[in-house]
Amino acid sequence: MIDDLLDQRQRSIAPRRDIVSEGEVPRFVHFVLEGWGCRYRQLPDGRRQLLSLLLPGDLFDSHVQVVGRMDHGIGALTAMTVAEVVPDVLSALADDHAAIARALWWNDHVAFGTHREWIASLGLRSARERIALLFCEVYFRLRLVGRCPARTCEFPLTQADLAEATGLTPVHVNRMVQELRRERLIEWAGRSLTILDLDRLCQVASFTPAYLHLDRTVAAAG
């Protein structure tokens, strides 16, 4: 059922282009089929803060029908393919199928939990801890959807992207990444991240996956 719905309307977005721009009237609920995106807020002088990452398997703006205009942007970090679903159609499916309703609630809990954790990082964690947390979070999220063979996952972000996600400068990000490499916690080359010591990396980040609600397995109706 969900697979048929996602096949109906798909859209390709080029890297570094908006999916939905700030100030735009949103029209669709989006599912990320391929590629990486982000929520972001940009100031008039060009400074940008990433607010969250959107990874394959994610759904965003599930309640878009109650929003007048977007108060932030949603952009593609890499080439992306998204499915666009009319909100009323998804709402009707949720009303008729409890599994879909539970999946939407779970998705919202994960999104809110991630936002809270990123705020805590900016206020409490050191630069090294912030970078380590982002590596841990991405690894656990991608592992949940079967995209982490062994301890390796795709990681197509640049150091500038990491800087915008963690509130640091690219130079500072580079120093922290090199430190994690020297400690044999990670390997990051090109678009691939390998976690060499997951337990130690989680300790460095003060990371626990509770905010990702991985203890709840949510299956959509087929």
PDB file of C-alpha atoms in Angstrom, residues 20-203:
ATOM      1  CA  VAL A  20      10.878  23.509  -0.012  1.00  0.00           C
ATOM      2  CA  SER A  21      12.115  27.086   0.467  1.00  0.00           C
ATOM      3  CA  GLU A  22      11.592  29.316   3.477  1.00  0.00           C
ATOM      4  CA  GLY A  23       8.435  31.386   2.975  1.00  0.00           C
ATOM      5  CA  GLU A  24       6.967  28.897   0.509  1.00  0.00           C
ATOM      6  CA  VAL A  25       3.491  27.434   0.978  1.00  0.00           C
ATOM      7  CA  PRO A  26       4.122  23.678   1.403  1.00  0.00           C
ATOM      8  CA  ARG A  27       1.902  21.325  -0.541  1.00  0.00           C
ATOM      9  CA  PHE A  28       3.176  17.796   0.022  1.00  0.00           C
ATOM     10  CA  VAL A  29       4.339  15.340   2.617  1.00  0.00           C
ATOM     11  CA  HIS A  30       7.761  14.060   1.497  1.00  0.00           C
ATOM     12  CA  PHE A  31       9.443  10.675   1.804  1.00  0.00           C
ATOM     13  CA  VAL A  32      13.180  10.481   1.184  1.00  0.00           C
ATOM     14  CA  LEU A  33      13.797   7.610  -1.224  1.00  0.00           C
ATOM     15  CA  GLU A  34      17.449   8.343  -2.006  1.00  0.00           C
ATOM     16  CA  GLY A  35      20.013  10.967  -1.053  1.00  0.00           C
ATOM     17  CA  TRP A  36      20.597  13.264   1.905  1.00  0.00           C
ATOM     18  CA  GLY A  37      18.877  16.516   2.764  1.00  0.00           C
ATOM     19  CA  CYS A  38      18.557  18.889   5.688  1.00  0.00           C
ATOM     20  CA  ARG A  39      16.390  21.379   7.449  1.00  0.00           C
ATOM     21  CA  TYR A  40      18.175  24.688   7.760  1.00  0.00           C
ATOM     22  CA  ARG A  41      17.806  28.314   8.803  1.00  0.00           C
ATOM     23  CA  GLN A  42      19.736  31.007   6.959  1.00  0.00           C
ATOM     24  CA  LEU A  43      20.317  34.577   8.100  1.00  0.00           C
ATOM     25  CA  PRO A  44      20.278  37.555   5.709  1.00  0.00           C
ATOM     26  CA  ASP A  45      24.093  37.746   5.774  1.00  0.00           C
ATOM     27  CA  GLY A  46      24.365  34.174   4.453  1.00  0.00           C
ATOM     28  CA  ARG A  47      25.232  32.361   7.674  1.00  0.00           C
ATOM     29  CA  ARG A  48      23.423  29.034   7.832  1.00  0.00           C
ATOM     30  CA  GLN A  49      22.598  26.573  10.608  1.00  0.00           C
ATOM     31  CA  LEU A  50      21.578  23.023   9.778  1.00  0.00           C
ATOM     32  CA  LEU A  51      18.712  21.999  12.055  1.00  0.00           C
ATOM     33  CA  SER A  52      18.545  18.287  11.228  1.00  0.00           C
ATOM     34  CA  LEU A  53      19.561  15.764   8.592  1.00  0.00           C
ATOM     35  CA  LEU A  54      17.089  14.000   6.321  1.00  0.00           C
ATOM     36  CA  LEU A  55      18.254  10.503   5.391  1.00  0.00           C
ATOM     37  CA  PRO A  56      16.870   7.705   3.193  1.00  0.00           C
ATOM     38  CA  GLY A  57      13.694   6.342   4.698  1.00  0.00           C
ATOM     39  CA  ASP A  58      12.751   9.589   6.432  1.00  0.00           C
ATOM     40  CA  LEU A  59       9.376  11.262   6.149  1.00  0.00           C
ATOM     41  CA  PHE A  60       9.093  14.988   6.740  1.00  0.00           C
ATOM     42  CA  ASP A  61       6.289  17.503   7.160  1.00  0.00           C
ATOM     43  CA  SER A  62       3.632  14.909   7.889  1.00  0.00           C
ATOM     44  CA  HIS A  63       1.264  17.667   9.106  1.00  0.00           C
ATOM     45  CA  VAL A  64       2.065  20.165   6.383  1.00  0.00           C
ATOM     46  CA  GLN A  65      -1.602  21.022   5.889  1.00  0.00           C
ATOM     47  CA  VAL A  66      -1.618  23.075   9.111  1.00  0.00           C
ATOM     48  CA  VAL A  67       1.351  25.233   8.039  1.00  0.00           C
ATOM     49  CA  GLY A  68       0.716  28.529   6.251  1.00  0.00           C
ATOM     50  CA  ARG A  69       4.269  29.202   5.078  1.00  0.00           C
ATOM     51  CA  MET A  70       7.584  27.531   5.794  1.00  0.00           C
ATOM     52  CA  ASP A  71       9.591  29.222   8.556  1.00  0.00           C
ATOM     53  CA  HIS A  72      12.789  27.445   7.451  1.00  0.00           C
ATOM     54  CA  GLY A  73      14.208  25.814   4.353  1.00  0.00           C
ATOM     55  CA  ILE A  74      14.524  22.152   3.421  1.00  0.00           C
ATOM     56  CA  GLY A  75      17.369  21.511   1.029  1.00  0.00           C
ATOM     57  CA  ALA A  76      19.225  18.711  -0.728  1.00  0.00           C
ATOM     58  CA  LEU A  77      22.795  18.097   0.383  1.00  0.00           C
ATOM     59  CA  THR A  78      23.279  15.470  -2.324  1.00  0.00           C
ATOM     60  CA  ALA A  79      21.204  14.492  -5.333  1.00  0.00           C
ATOM     61  CA  MET A  80      17.888  13.305  -3.922  1.00  0.00           C
ATOM     62  CA  THR A  81      14.772  11.454  -4.954  1.00  0.00           C
ATOM     63  CA  VAL A  82      11.683  12.146  -2.887  1.00  0.00           C
ATOM     64  CA  ALA A  83       8.114  10.951  -3.071  1.00  0.00           C
ATOM     65  CA  GLU A  84       5.482  13.682  -2.817  1.00  0.00           C
ATOM     66  CA  VAL A  85       2.214  12.672  -1.185  1.00  0.00           C
ATOM     67  CA  VAL A  86      -0.898  14.823  -0.912  1.00  0.00           C
ATOM     68  CA  PRO A  87      -1.491  15.389   2.838  1.00  0.00           C
ATOM     69  CA  ASP A  88      -5.183  14.512   2.729  1.00  0.00           C
ATOM     70  CA  VAL A  89      -4.386  11.160   1.089  1.00  0.00           C
ATOM     71  CA  LEU A  90      -1.884  10.280   3.819  1.00  0.00           C
ATOM     72  CA  SER A  91      -4.289  11.421   6.544  1.00  0.00           C
ATOM     73  CA  ALA A  92      -7.018   9.188   5.122  1.00  0.00           C
ATOM     74  CA  LEU A  93      -4.645   6.222   5.072  1.00  0.00           C
ATOM     75  CA  ALA A  94      -3.670   6.893   8.686  1.00  0.00           C
ATOM     76  CA  ASP A  95      -7.332   7.026   9.681  1.00  0.00           C
ATOM     77  CA  ASP A  96      -7.977   3.657   8.036  1.00  0.00           C
ATOM     78  CA  HIS A  97      -4.781   1.831   9.028  1.00  0.00           C
ATOM     79  CA  ALA A  98      -3.491   1.850  12.592  1.00  0.00           C
ATOM     80  CA  ALA A  99       0.004   0.727  11.545  1.00  0.00           C
ATOM     81  CA  ILE A 100       0.414   3.778   9.320  1.00  0.00           C
ATOM     82  CA  ALA A 101      -0.839   6.085  12.080  1.00  0.00           C
ATOM     83  CA  ARG A 102       1.693   4.556  14.502  1.00  0.00           C
ATOM     84  CA  ALA A 103       4.478   4.987  11.949  1.00  0.00           C
ATOM     85  CA  LEU A 104       3.638   8.688  11.590  1.00  0.00           C
ATOM     86  CA  TRP A 105       3.580   9.212  15.360  1.00  0.00           C
ATOM     87  CA  TRP A 106       6.907   7.404  15.715  1.00  0.00           C
ATOM     88  CA  ASN A 107       8.403   9.523  12.936  1.00  0.00           C
ATOM     89  CA  ASP A 108       7.337  12.719  14.728  1.00  0.00           C
ATOM     90  CA  HIS A 109       8.775  11.518  18.057  1.00  0.00           C
ATOM     91  CA  VAL A 110      12.135  10.797  16.417  1.00  0.00           C
ATOM     92  CA  ALA A 111      12.190  14.212  14.691  1.00  0.00           C
ATOM     93  CA  PHE A 112      11.377  16.078  17.921  1.00  0.00           C
ATOM     94  CA  GLY A 113      13.876  14.008  19.900  1.00  0.00           C
ATOM     95  CA  THR A 114      16.606  14.729  17.368  1.00  0.00           C
ATOM     96  CA  HIS A 115      15.909  18.461  17.500  1.00  0.00           C
ATOM     97  CA  ARG A 116      16.166  18.398  21.297  1.00  0.00           C
ATOM     98  CA  GLU A 117      19.447  16.502  21.183  1.00  0.00           C
ATOM     99  CA  TRP A 118      20.972  18.932  18.665  1.00  0.00           C
ATOM    100  CA  ILE A 119      19.965  21.874  20.883  1.00  0.00           C
ATOM    101  CA  ALA A 120      21.588  20.139  23.848  1.00  0.00           C
ATOM    102  CA  SER A 121      24.735  19.602  21.778  1.00  0.00           C
ATOM    103  CA  LEU A 122      25.010  23.273  20.875  1.00  0.00           C
ATOM    104  CA  GLY A 123      24.544  24.298  24.488  1.00  0.00           C
ATOM    105  CA  LEU A 124      26.422  21.597  26.382  1.00  0.00           C
ATOM    106  CA  ARG A 125      28.772  19.495  24.270  1.00  0.00           C
ATOM    107  CA  SER A 126      32.331  20.361  23.327  1.00  0.00           C
ATOM    108  CA  ALA A 127      33.340  20.558  19.669  1.00  0.00           C
ATOM    109  CA  ARG A 128      34.776  17.032  19.794  1.00  0.00           C
ATOM    110  CA  GLU A 129      31.614  15.695  21.416  1.00  0.00           C
ATOM    111  CA  ARG A 130      29.375  17.387  18.835  1.00  0.00           C
ATOM    112  CA  ILE A 131      31.216  15.812  15.917  1.00  0.00           C
ATOM    113  CA  ALA A 132      31.233  12.400  17.594  1.00  0.00           C
ATOM    114  CA  LEU A 133      27.498  12.648  18.295  1.00  0.00           C
ATOM    115  CA  LEU A 134      26.702  13.392  14.652  1.00  0.00           C
ATOM    116  CA  PHE A 135      28.718  10.375  13.513  1.00  0.00           C
ATOM    117  CA  CYS A 136      26.935   8.153  16.039  1.00  0.00           C
ATOM    118  CA  GLU A 137      23.485   9.450  15.143  1.00  0.00           C
ATOM    119  CA  VAL A 138      23.936   8.960  11.407  1.00  0.00           C
ATOM    120  CA  TYR A 139      25.335   5.475  11.914  1.00  0.00           C
ATOM    121  CA  PHE A 140      22.416   4.330  14.092  1.00  0.00           C
ATOM    122  CA  ARG A 141      19.804   5.903  11.826  1.00  0.00           C
ATOM    123  CA  LEU A 142      21.225   4.319   8.681  1.00  0.00           C
ATOM    124  CA  ARG A 143      21.669   0.960  10.408  1.00  0.00           C
ATOM    125  CA  LEU A 144      17.964   0.981  11.250  1.00  0.00           C
ATOM    126  CA  VAL A 145      17.079   1.062   7.522  1.00  0.00           C
ATOM    127  CA  GLY A 146      19.694  -1.500   6.508  1.00  0.00           C
ATOM    128  CA  ARG A 147      22.252   0.886   5.033  1.00  0.00           C
ATOM    129  CA  CYS A 148      25.249   0.025   7.213  1.00  0.00           C
ATOM    130  CA  PRO A 149      27.084  -3.093   6.096  1.00  0.00           C
ATOM    131  CA  ALA A 150      29.343  -4.018   9.013  1.00  0.00           C
ATOM    132  CA  ARG A 151      30.441  -0.746  10.642  1.00  0.00           C
ATOM    133  CA  THR A 152      30.527   1.315   7.424  1.00  0.00           C
ATOM    134  CA  CYS A 153      27.893   3.701   6.117  1.00  0.00           C
ATOM    135  CA  GLU A 154      27.542   6.365   3.487  1.00  0.00           C
ATOM    136  CA  PHE A 155      28.588   9.806   4.696  1.00  0.00           C
ATOM    137  CA  PRO A 156      28.534  12.332   1.840  1.00  0.00           C
ATOM    138  CA  LEU A 157      28.721  15.491   3.980  1.00  0.00           C
ATOM    139  CA  THR A 158      31.558  17.968   3.610  1.00  0.00           C
ATOM    140  CA  GLN A 159      33.434  19.469   6.530  1.00  0.00           C
ATOM    141  CA  ALA A 160      31.577  22.713   5.769  1.00  0.00           C
ATOM    142  CA  ASP A 161      28.281  20.817   6.206  1.00  0.00           C
ATOM    143  CA  LEU A 162      29.516  19.461   9.529  1.00  0.00           C
ATOM    144  CA  ALA A 163      30.421  22.981  10.587  1.00  0.00           C
ATOM    145  CA  GLU A 164      26.912  24.230   9.804  1.00  0.00           C
ATOM    146  CA  ALA A 165      25.378  21.308  11.702  1.00  0.00           C
ATOM    147  CA  THR A 166      27.525  21.713  14.817  1.00  0.00           C
ATOM    148  CA  GLY A 167      27.936  25.497  15.086  1.00  0.00           C
ATOM    149  CA  LEU A 168      31.695  25.305  14.490  1.00  0.00           C
ATOM    150  CA  THR A 169      34.087  26.627  11.877  1.00  0.00           C
ATOM    151  CA  PRO A 170      35.340  24.283   9.118  1.00  0.00           C
ATOM    152  CA  VAL A 171      38.865  24.634  10.523  1.00  0.00           C
ATOM    153  CA  HIS A 172      37.714  23.516  13.975  1.00  0.00           C
ATOM    154  CA  VAL A 173      35.751  20.637  12.454  1.00  0.00           C
ATOM    155  CA  ASN A 174      38.875  19.492  10.613  1.00  0.00           C
ATOM    156  CA  ARG A 175      40.884  19.466  13.846  1.00  0.00           C
ATOM    157  CA  MET A 176      38.242  17.433  15.679  1.00  0.00           C
ATOM    158  CA  VAL A 177      37.888  14.922  12.835  1.00  0.00           C
ATOM    159  CA  GLN A 178      41.647  14.452  12.701  1.00  0.00           C
ATOM    160  CA  GLU A 179      41.656  13.878  16.458  1.00  0.00           C
ATOM    161  CA  LEU A 180      39.002  11.159  16.181  1.00  0.00           C
ATOM    162  CA  ARG A 181      41.012   9.559  13.374  1.00  0.00           C
ATOM    163  CA  ARG A 182      44.225   9.579  15.399  1.00  0.00           C
ATOM    164  CA  GLU A 183      42.407   7.869  18.263  1.00  0.00           C
ATOM    165  CA  ARG A 184      41.295   5.141  15.826  1.00  0.00           C
ATOM    166  CA  LEU A 185      37.625   5.812  16.451  1.00  0.00           C
ATOM    167  CA  ILE A 186      36.629   6.501  12.843  1.00  0.00           C
ATOM    168  CA  GLU A 187      37.777   6.377   9.262  1.00  0.00           C
ATOM    169  CA  TRP A 188      36.205   8.916   6.918  1.00  0.00           C
ATOM    170  CA  ALA A 189      37.269   8.977   3.304  1.00  0.00           C
ATOM    171  CA  GLY A 190      35.264  10.360   0.409  1.00  0.00           C
ATOM    172  CA  ARG A 191      31.615   9.447   0.960  1.00  0.00           C
ATOM    173  CA  SER A 192      32.230   6.578   3.370  1.00  0.00           C
ATOM    174  CA  LEU A 193      32.366   6.540   7.182  1.00  0.00           C
ATOM    175  CA  THR A 194      33.607   3.545   9.150  1.00  0.00           C
ATOM    176  CA  ILE A 195      33.145   3.358  12.905  1.00  0.00           C
ATOM    177  CA  LEU A 196      36.223   1.587  14.265  1.00  0.00           C
ATOM    178  CA  ASP A 197      35.205   1.603  17.940  1.00  0.00           C
ATOM    179  CA  LEU A 198      31.503   2.257  18.401  1.00  0.00           C
ATOM    180  CA  ASP A 199      31.475   1.972  22.198  1.00  0.00           C
ATOM    181  CA  ARG A 200      34.291   4.487  22.639  1.00  0.00           C
ATOM    182  CA  LEU A 201      32.802   6.875  20.084  1.00  0.00           C
ATOM    183  CA  CYS A 202      29.476   6.794  21.948  1.00  0.00           C
ATOM    184  CA  GLN A 203      31.344   7.512  25.189  1.00  0.00           C
TER     185      GLN A 203
END
